[in-house]
Short mmCIF file of C-alpha atoms in Angstrom, two decimals:
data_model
loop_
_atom_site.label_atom_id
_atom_site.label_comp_id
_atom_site.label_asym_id
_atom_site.label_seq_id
_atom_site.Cartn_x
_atom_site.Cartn_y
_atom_site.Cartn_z
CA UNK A 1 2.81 -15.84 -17.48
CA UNK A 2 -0.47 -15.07 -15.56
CA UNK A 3 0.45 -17.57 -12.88
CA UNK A 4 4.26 -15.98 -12.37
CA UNK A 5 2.21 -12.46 -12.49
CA UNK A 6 -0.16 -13.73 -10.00
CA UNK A 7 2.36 -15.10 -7.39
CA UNK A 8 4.30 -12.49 -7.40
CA UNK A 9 1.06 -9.94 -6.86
CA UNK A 10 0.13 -12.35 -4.26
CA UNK A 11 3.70 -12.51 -1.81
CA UNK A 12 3.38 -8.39 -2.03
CA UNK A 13 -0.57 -8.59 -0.50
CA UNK A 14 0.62 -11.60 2.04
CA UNK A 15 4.24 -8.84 2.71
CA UNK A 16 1.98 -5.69 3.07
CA UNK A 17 -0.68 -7.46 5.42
CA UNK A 18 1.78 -8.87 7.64
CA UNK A 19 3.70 -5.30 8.07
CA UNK A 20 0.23 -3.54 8.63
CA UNK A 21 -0.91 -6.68 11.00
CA UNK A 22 2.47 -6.70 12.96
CA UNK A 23 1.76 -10.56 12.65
CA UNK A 24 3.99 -13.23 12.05
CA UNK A 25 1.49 -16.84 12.28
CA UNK A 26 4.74 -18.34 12.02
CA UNK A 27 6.17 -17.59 15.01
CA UNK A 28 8.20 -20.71 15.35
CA UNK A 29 10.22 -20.56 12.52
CA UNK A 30 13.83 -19.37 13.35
CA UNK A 31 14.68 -16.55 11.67
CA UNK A 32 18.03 -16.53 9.68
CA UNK A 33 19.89 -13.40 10.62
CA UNK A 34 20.53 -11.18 7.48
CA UNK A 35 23.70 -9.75 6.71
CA UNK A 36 24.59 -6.85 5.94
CA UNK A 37 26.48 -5.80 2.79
CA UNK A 38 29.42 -4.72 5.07
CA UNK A 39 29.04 -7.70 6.63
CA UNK A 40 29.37 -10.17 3.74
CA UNK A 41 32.41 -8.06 2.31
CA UNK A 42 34.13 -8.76 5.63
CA UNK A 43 33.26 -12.54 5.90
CA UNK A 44 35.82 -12.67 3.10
CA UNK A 45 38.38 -10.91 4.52
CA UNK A 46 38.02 -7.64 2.71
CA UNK A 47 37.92 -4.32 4.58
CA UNK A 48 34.28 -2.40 4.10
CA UNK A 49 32.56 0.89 5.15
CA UNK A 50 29.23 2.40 5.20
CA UNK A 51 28.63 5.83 4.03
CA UNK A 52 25.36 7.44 4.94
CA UNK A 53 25.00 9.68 1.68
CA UNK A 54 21.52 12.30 1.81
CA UNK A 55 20.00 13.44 -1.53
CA UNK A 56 18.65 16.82 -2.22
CA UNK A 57 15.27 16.09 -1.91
CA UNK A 58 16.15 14.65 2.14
CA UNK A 59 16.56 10.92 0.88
CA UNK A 60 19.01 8.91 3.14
CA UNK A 61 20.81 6.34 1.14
CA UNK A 62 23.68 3.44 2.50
CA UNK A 63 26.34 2.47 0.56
CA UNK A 64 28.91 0.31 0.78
CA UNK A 65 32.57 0.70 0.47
CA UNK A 66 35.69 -1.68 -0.21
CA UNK A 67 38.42 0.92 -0.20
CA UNK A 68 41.12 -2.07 -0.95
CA UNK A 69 41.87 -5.33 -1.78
CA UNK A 70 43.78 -7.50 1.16
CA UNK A 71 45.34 -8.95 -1.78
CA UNK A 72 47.53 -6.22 -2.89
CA UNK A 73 50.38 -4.20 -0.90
CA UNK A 74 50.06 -0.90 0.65
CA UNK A 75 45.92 -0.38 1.63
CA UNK A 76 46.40 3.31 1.93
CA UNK A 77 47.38 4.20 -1.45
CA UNK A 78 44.83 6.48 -3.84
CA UNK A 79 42.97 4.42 -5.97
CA UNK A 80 40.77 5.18 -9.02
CA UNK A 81 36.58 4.90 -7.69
CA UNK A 82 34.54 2.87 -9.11
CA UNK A 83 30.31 3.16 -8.40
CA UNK A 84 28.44 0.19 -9.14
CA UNK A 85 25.01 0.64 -9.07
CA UNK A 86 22.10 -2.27 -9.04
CA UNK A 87 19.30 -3.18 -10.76
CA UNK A 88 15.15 -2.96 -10.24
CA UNK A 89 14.41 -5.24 -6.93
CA UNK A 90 17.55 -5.26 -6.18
CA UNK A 91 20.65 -3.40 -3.42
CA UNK A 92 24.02 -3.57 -3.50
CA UNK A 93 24.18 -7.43 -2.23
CA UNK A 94 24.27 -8.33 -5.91
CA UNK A 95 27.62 -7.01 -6.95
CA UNK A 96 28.74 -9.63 -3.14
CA UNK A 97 26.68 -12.74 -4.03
CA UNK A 98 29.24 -14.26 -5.96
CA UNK A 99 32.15 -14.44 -3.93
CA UNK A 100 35.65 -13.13 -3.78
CA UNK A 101 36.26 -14.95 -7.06
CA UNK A 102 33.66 -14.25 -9.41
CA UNK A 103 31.37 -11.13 -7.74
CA UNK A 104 32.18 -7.48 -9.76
CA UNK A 105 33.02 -5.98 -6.91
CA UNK A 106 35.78 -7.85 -5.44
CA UNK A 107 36.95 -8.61 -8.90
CA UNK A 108 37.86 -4.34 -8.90
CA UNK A 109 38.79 -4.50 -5.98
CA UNK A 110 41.76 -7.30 -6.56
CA UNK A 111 42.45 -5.20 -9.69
CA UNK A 112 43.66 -1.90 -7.75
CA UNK A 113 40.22 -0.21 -7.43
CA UNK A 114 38.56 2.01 -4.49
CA UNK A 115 35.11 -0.06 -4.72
CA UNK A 116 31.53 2.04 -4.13
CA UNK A 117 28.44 -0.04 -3.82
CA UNK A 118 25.03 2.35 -4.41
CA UNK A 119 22.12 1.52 -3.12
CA UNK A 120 18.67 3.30 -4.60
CA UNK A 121 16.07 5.18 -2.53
CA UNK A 122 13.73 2.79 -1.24
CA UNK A 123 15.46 -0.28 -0.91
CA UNK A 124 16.27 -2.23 2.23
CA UNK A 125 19.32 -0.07 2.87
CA UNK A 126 17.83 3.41 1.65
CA UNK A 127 14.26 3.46 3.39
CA UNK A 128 14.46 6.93 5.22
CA UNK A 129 14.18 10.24 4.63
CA UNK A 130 14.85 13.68 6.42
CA UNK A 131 11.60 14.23 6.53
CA UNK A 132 8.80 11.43 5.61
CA UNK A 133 8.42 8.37 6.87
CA UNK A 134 7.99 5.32 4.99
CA UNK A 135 4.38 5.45 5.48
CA UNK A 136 3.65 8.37 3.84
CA UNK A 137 2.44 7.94 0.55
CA UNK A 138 5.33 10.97 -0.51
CA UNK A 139 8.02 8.68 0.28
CA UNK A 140 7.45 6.34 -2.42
CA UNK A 141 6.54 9.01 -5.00
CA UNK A 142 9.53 8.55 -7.34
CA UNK A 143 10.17 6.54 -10.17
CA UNK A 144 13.54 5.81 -11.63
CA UNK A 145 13.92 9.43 -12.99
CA UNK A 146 14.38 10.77 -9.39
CA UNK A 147 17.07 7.65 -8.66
CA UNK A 148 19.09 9.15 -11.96
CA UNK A 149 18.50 12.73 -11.10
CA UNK A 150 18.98 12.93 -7.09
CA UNK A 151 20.57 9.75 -6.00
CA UNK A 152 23.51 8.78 -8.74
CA UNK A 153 24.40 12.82 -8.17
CA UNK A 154 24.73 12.20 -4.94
CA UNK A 155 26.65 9.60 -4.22
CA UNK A 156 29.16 10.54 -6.93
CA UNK A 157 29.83 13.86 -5.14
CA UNK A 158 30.04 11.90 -2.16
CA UNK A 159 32.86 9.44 -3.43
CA UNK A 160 34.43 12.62 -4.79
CA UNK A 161 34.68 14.61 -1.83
CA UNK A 162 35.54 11.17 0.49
CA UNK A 163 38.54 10.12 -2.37
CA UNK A 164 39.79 13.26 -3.62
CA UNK A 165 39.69 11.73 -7.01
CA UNK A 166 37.93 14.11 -9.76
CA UNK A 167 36.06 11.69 -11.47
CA UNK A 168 34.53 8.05 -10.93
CA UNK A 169 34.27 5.14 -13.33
CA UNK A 170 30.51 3.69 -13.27
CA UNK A 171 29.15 0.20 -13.98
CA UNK A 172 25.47 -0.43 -13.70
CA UNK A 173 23.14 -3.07 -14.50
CA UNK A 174 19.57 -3.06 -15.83
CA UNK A 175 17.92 0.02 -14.60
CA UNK A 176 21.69 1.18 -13.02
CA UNK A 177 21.54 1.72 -16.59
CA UNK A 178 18.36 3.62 -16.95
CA UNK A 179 18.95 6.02 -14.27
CA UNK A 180 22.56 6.41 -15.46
CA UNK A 181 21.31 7.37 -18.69
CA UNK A 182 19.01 9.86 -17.38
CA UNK A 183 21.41 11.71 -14.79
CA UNK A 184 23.74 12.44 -17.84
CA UNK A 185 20.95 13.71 -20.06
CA UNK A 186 19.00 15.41 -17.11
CA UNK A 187 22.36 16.61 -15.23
CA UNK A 188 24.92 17.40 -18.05
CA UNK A 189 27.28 18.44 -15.63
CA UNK A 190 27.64 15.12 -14.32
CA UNK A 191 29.19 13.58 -17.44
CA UNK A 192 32.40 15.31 -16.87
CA UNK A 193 32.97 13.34 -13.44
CA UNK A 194 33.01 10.24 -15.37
CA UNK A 195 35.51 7.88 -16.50
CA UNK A 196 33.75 5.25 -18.08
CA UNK A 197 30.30 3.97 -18.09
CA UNK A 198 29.53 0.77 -18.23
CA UNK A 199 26.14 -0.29 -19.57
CA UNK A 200 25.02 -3.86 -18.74
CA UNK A 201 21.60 -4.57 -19.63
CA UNK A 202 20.45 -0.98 -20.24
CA UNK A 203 16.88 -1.15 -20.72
CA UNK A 204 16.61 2.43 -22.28
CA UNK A 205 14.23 1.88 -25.63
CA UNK A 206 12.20 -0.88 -24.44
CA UNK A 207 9.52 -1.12 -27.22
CA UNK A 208 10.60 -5.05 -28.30
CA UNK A 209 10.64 -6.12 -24.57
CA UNK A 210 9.14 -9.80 -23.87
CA UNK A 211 9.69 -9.62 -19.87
CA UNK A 212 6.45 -11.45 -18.81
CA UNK A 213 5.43 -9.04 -15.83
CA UNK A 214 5.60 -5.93 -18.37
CA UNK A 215 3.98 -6.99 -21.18
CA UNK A 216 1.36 -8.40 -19.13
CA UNK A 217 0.81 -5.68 -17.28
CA UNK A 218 0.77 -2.90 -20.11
CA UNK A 219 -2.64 -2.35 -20.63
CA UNK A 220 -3.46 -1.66 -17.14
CA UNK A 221 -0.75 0.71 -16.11
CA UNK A 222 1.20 1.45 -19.11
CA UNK A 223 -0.84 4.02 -20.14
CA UNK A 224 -2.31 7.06 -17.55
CA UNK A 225 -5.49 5.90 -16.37
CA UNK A 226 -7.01 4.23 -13.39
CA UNK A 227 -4.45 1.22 -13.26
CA UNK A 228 -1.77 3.60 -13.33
CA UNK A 229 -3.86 5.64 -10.65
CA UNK A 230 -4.47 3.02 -8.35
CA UNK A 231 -0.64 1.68 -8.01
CA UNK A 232 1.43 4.45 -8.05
CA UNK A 233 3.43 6.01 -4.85
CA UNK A 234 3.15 2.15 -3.14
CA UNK A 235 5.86 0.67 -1.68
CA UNK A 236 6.08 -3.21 -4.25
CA UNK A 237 7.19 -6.05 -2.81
CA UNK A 238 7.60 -4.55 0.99
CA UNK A 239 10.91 -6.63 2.16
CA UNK A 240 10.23 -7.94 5.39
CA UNK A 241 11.73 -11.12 7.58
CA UNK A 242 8.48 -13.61 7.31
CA UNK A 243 8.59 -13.39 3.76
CA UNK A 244 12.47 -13.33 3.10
CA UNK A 245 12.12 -16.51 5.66
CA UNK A 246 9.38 -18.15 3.45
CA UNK A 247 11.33 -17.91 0.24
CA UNK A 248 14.75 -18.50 1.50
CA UNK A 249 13.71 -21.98 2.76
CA UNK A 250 11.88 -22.53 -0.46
CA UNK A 251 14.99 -21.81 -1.97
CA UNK A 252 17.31 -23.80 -0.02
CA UNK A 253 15.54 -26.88 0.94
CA UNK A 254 12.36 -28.76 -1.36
CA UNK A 255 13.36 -29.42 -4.69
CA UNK A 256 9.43 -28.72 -5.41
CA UNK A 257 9.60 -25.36 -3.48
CA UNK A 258 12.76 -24.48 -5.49
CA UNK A 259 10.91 -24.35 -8.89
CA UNK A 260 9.04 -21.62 -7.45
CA UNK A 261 12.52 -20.09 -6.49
CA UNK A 262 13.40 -20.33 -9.95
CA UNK A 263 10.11 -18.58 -11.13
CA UNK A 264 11.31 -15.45 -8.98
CA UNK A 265 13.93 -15.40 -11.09
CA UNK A 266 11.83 -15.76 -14.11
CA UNK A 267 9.56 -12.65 -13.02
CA UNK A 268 12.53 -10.36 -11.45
CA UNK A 269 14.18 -10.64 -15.15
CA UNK A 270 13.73 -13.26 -18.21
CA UNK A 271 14.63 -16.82 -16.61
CA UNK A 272 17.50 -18.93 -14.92
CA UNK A 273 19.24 -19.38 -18.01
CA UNK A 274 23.18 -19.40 -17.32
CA UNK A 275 22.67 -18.69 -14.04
CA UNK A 276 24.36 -20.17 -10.43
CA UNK A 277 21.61 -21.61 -9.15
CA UNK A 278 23.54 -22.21 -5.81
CA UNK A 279 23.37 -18.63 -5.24
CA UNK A 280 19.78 -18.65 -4.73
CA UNK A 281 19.13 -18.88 -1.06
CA UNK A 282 21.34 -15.67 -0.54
CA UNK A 283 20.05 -14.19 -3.53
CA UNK A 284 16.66 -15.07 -2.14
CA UNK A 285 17.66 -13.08 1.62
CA UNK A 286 17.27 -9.64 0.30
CA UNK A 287 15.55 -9.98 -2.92
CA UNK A 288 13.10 -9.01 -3.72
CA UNK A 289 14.39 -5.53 -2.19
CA UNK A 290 11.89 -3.22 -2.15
CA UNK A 291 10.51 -0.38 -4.82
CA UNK A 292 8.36 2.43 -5.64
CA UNK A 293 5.50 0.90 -7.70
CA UNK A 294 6.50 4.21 -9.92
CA UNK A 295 9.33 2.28 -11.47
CA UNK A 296 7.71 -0.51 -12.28
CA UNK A 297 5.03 1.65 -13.74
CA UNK A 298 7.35 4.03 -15.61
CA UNK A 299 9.33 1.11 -16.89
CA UNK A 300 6.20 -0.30 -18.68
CA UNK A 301 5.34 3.16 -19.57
CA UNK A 302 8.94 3.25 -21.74
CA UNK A 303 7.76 -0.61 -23.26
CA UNK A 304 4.42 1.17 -24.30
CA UNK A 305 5.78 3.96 -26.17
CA UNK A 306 8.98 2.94 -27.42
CA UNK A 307 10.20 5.89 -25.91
CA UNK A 308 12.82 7.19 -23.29
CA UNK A 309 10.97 9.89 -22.02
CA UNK A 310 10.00 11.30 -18.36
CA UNK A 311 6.67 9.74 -16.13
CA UNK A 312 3.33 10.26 -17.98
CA UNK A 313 1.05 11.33 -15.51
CA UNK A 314 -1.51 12.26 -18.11
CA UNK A 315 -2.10 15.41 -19.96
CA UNK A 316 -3.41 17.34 -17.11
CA UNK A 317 -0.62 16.79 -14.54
CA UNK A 318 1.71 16.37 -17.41
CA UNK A 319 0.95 20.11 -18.50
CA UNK A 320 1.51 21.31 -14.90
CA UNK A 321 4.65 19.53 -14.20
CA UNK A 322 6.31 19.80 -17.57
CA UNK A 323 4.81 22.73 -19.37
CA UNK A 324 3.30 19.66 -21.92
CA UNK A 325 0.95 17.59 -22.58
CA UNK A 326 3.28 14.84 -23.52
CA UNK A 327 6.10 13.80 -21.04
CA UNK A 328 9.43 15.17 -22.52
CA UNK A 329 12.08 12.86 -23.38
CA UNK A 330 15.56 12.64 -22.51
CA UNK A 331 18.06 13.99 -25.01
CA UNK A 332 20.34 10.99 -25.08
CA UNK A 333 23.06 13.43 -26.98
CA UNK A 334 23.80 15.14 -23.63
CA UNK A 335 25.59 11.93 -22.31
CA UNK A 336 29.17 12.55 -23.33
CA UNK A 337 30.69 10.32 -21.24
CA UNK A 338 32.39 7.45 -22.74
CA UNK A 339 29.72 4.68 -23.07
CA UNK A 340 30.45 0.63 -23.51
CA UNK A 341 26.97 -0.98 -23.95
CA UNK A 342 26.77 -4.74 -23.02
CA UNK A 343 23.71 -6.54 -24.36
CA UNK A 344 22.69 -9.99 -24.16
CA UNK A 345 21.17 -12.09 -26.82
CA UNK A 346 18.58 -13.80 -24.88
CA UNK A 347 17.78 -10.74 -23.03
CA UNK A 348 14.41 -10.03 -22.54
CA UNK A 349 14.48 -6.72 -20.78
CA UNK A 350 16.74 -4.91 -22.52
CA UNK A 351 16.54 -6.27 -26.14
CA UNK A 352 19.12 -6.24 -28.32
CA UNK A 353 17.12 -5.03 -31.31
CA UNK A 354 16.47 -1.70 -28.37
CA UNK A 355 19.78 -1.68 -27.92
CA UNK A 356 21.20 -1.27 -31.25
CA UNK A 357 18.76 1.90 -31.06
CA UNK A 358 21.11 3.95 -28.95
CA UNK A 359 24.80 4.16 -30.79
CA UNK A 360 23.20 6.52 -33.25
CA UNK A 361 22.43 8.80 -30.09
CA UNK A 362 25.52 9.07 -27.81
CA UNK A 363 28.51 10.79 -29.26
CA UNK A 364 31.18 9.11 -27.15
CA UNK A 365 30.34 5.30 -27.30
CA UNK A 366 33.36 3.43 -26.86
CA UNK A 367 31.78 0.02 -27.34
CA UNK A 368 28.93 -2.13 -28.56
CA UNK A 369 29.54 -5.42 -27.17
CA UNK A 370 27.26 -8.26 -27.95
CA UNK A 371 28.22 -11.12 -25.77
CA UNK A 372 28.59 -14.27 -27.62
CA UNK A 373 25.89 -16.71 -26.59
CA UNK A 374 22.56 -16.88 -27.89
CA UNK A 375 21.64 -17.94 -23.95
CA UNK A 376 23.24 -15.00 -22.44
CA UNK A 377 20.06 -13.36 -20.25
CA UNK A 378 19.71 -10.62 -17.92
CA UNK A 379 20.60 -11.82 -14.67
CA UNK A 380 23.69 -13.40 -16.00
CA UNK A 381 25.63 -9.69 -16.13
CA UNK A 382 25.16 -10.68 -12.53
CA UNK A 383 24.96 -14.26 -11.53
CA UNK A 384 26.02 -16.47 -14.20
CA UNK A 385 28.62 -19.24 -13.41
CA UNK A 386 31.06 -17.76 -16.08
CA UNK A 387 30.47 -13.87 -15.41
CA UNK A 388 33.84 -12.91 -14.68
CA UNK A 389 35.61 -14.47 -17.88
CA UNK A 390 32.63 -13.31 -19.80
CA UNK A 391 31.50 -9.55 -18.03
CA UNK A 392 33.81 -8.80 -15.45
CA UNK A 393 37.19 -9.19 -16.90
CA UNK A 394 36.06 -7.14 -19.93
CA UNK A 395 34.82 -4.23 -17.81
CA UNK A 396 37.87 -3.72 -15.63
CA UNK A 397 40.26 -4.13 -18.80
CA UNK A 398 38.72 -1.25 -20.23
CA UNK A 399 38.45 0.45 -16.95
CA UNK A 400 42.22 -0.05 -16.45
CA UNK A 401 43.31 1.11 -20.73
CA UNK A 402 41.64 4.44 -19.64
CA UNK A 403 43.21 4.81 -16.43
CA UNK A 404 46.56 4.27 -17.87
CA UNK A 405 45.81 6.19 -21.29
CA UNK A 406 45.06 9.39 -18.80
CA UNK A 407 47.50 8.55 -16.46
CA UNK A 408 48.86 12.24 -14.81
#
């Protein structure tokens, strides 16, 4: 554990020193072009936009559209929306890496669905604002609350106003889940523009968490304090080309460099498990994708207390900002959208024994939905070899019974 904590700590001081340096000592190595999301949607023959989308609070995020399948007949047609919304580290790449057949997205979009990729604030396709630049300390000073409260708002009114359609069905994985969770406790209103929520991963209570970079890390910034003080409003893991080039060859090419590939995986979640390995060197192109150090932090905050509750900044700020000394938590009885919660048993972000926590707490769960395999992990929702027959098929079915239950 404190050698995967320690690599990782050590590719974000090698990242940040090369972007302050404007130094690359290896000059020689060719650079592999990165695509776009657009651009990988279109390699398979699909038809994609971008949509610039800008929050509130001046934050310009990207995201992705496949508005139809070339599969199916008449590409103009109105189609239900769908947002799917990515994980910590991650951008909307995820939902693409794997392939027409077996990726989320494409699987909608076969299925009849207008298909929105989000991206957060602050990752490799949502690094500008209206008003800061990235170098300002104020740009990273969010945490997942402001992804749930400013961002997932939105780009849902965004897909609204672009579609016409009055409401969006929403799948999100991992801390898509988090900030879902807190947009429809924190924004009521916002329940009532969704369909269905789909909850894969949702690391909500997070008291029985095992990841190895949290639990690690707790004492030092899980609690307000100097840790905490030191970290926050950083840019983590700063994506840039010398390191995306440095671990997609150690992906791709020596099998001894590739166990370190595989430990990315390890620290980004809880292990390879069931996952396609042979997605790796793309995976490895734009992940790690960039975040506040905030949501890391607040994330290991929730593992501390057991709670789902707002940033502690400690009781001083906390008192200013929140009228307590104790960060409030988010009433989870607010979200009255209809809920299907997907857990994994060998999850070790969002725990299945933290899981069970939340039926009690939403009054329009639709579904608990253990998947059945004690490997199942938390990248798999994502990348595993079987994830359509397993995830994917299951969400759209359900996706589709509502549609045609509330059908005119």
């Amino acid at each position: 554990m404190l050698k995967q904590t320690l690599l990782v700590l050590a590719l974000s001081a090698l990242s940040a020193a090369v972007l302050a340096a404007d130094f690359n000592p290896f000059i020689d190595i060719p650079f592999k072009r990165i695509k776009t999301s657009a651009e990988r949607i279109e390699s398979h023959g699909y038809p994609a936009e971008t949509h610039e989308v800008v929050t509130e609070d001046g934050y310009v995020l990207n995201m992705f559209r496949i508005p139809y399948s070339p599969k199916l007949a008449n590409g103009n047609a109105q189609r239900p929306a769908v947002l799917i919304q990515h994980g910590l580290f991650s951008c909307s790449d995820c939902f693409l890496l794997n392939g027409p057949d077996n990726a989320l997205a494409y699987n909608y979009a076969d299925a009849g669905y207008d298909v929105w990729l989000g991206n957060a604030r602050g990752n490799i396709y949502s690094r500008n604002n209206t008003r800061l630049s990235t170098s300002h300390p104020y740009f990273w000073a969010f945490s997942w609350h402001e992804i749930g409260a400013y961002d997932l708002p939105a780009m849902i009114d965004h897909i609204l106003a672009t579609t016409g359609e009055r409401a969006v069905h929403y799948v999100g994985h991992s801390q898509g889940c988090t900030t879902f969770f807190v947009m429809g406790a924190f924004r009521p209103e916002y329940n009532a523009k969704i369909k269905t929520a789909h909850m894969l991963a949702p690391p909500i209570f997070m008291g029985n968490t095992t990841t190895p970079m949290v639990v690690s890390l707790a004492d030092y910034v899980g609690s307000p304090g100097l840790g905490a003080e030191l970290l926050q409003n950083q840019v983590f893991l700063p994506m840039n080309p010398l390191i995306q080039r440095i671990l997609d060859t150690a992906c791709s090419n020596d099998p001894y460099f590739l166990s370190y590939c595989k430990t990315l995986a390890m620290l980004w979640a809880d292990g390879v498990g069931n996952l396609n390995v042979t997605l790796l060197p793309q995976v490895a192109e734009t992940h790690p994708a960039g975040i506040s150090t905030n949501q890391g932090i607040h994330f290991i905050q929730s593992y501390v207390s057991n709670e789902f509750r707002r940033y502690d900044w400690g009781p001083t700020k906390n008192k200013a900002t929140y009228g307590t000394q104790v960060p409030p938590s988010y009433d989870i009885t607010k979200i009255t959208s209809q809920v299907h919660l997907y857990v994994g048993l060998a999850d070790e972000s969002a725990n299945v024994k933290d899981v069970a926590r939340l039926p009690a707490l939403l009054p329009n769960m639709k579904e608990l939905y253990e998947i059945p395999d004690e490997t199942w992990g938390h990248l798999d929702f994502i990348f595993a070899r079987q994830v359509k027959q397993v995830i994917n098929d299951r969400v759209i079915a359900s996706s589709k019974a509502y549609d045609q239950l509330h059908a005119n």
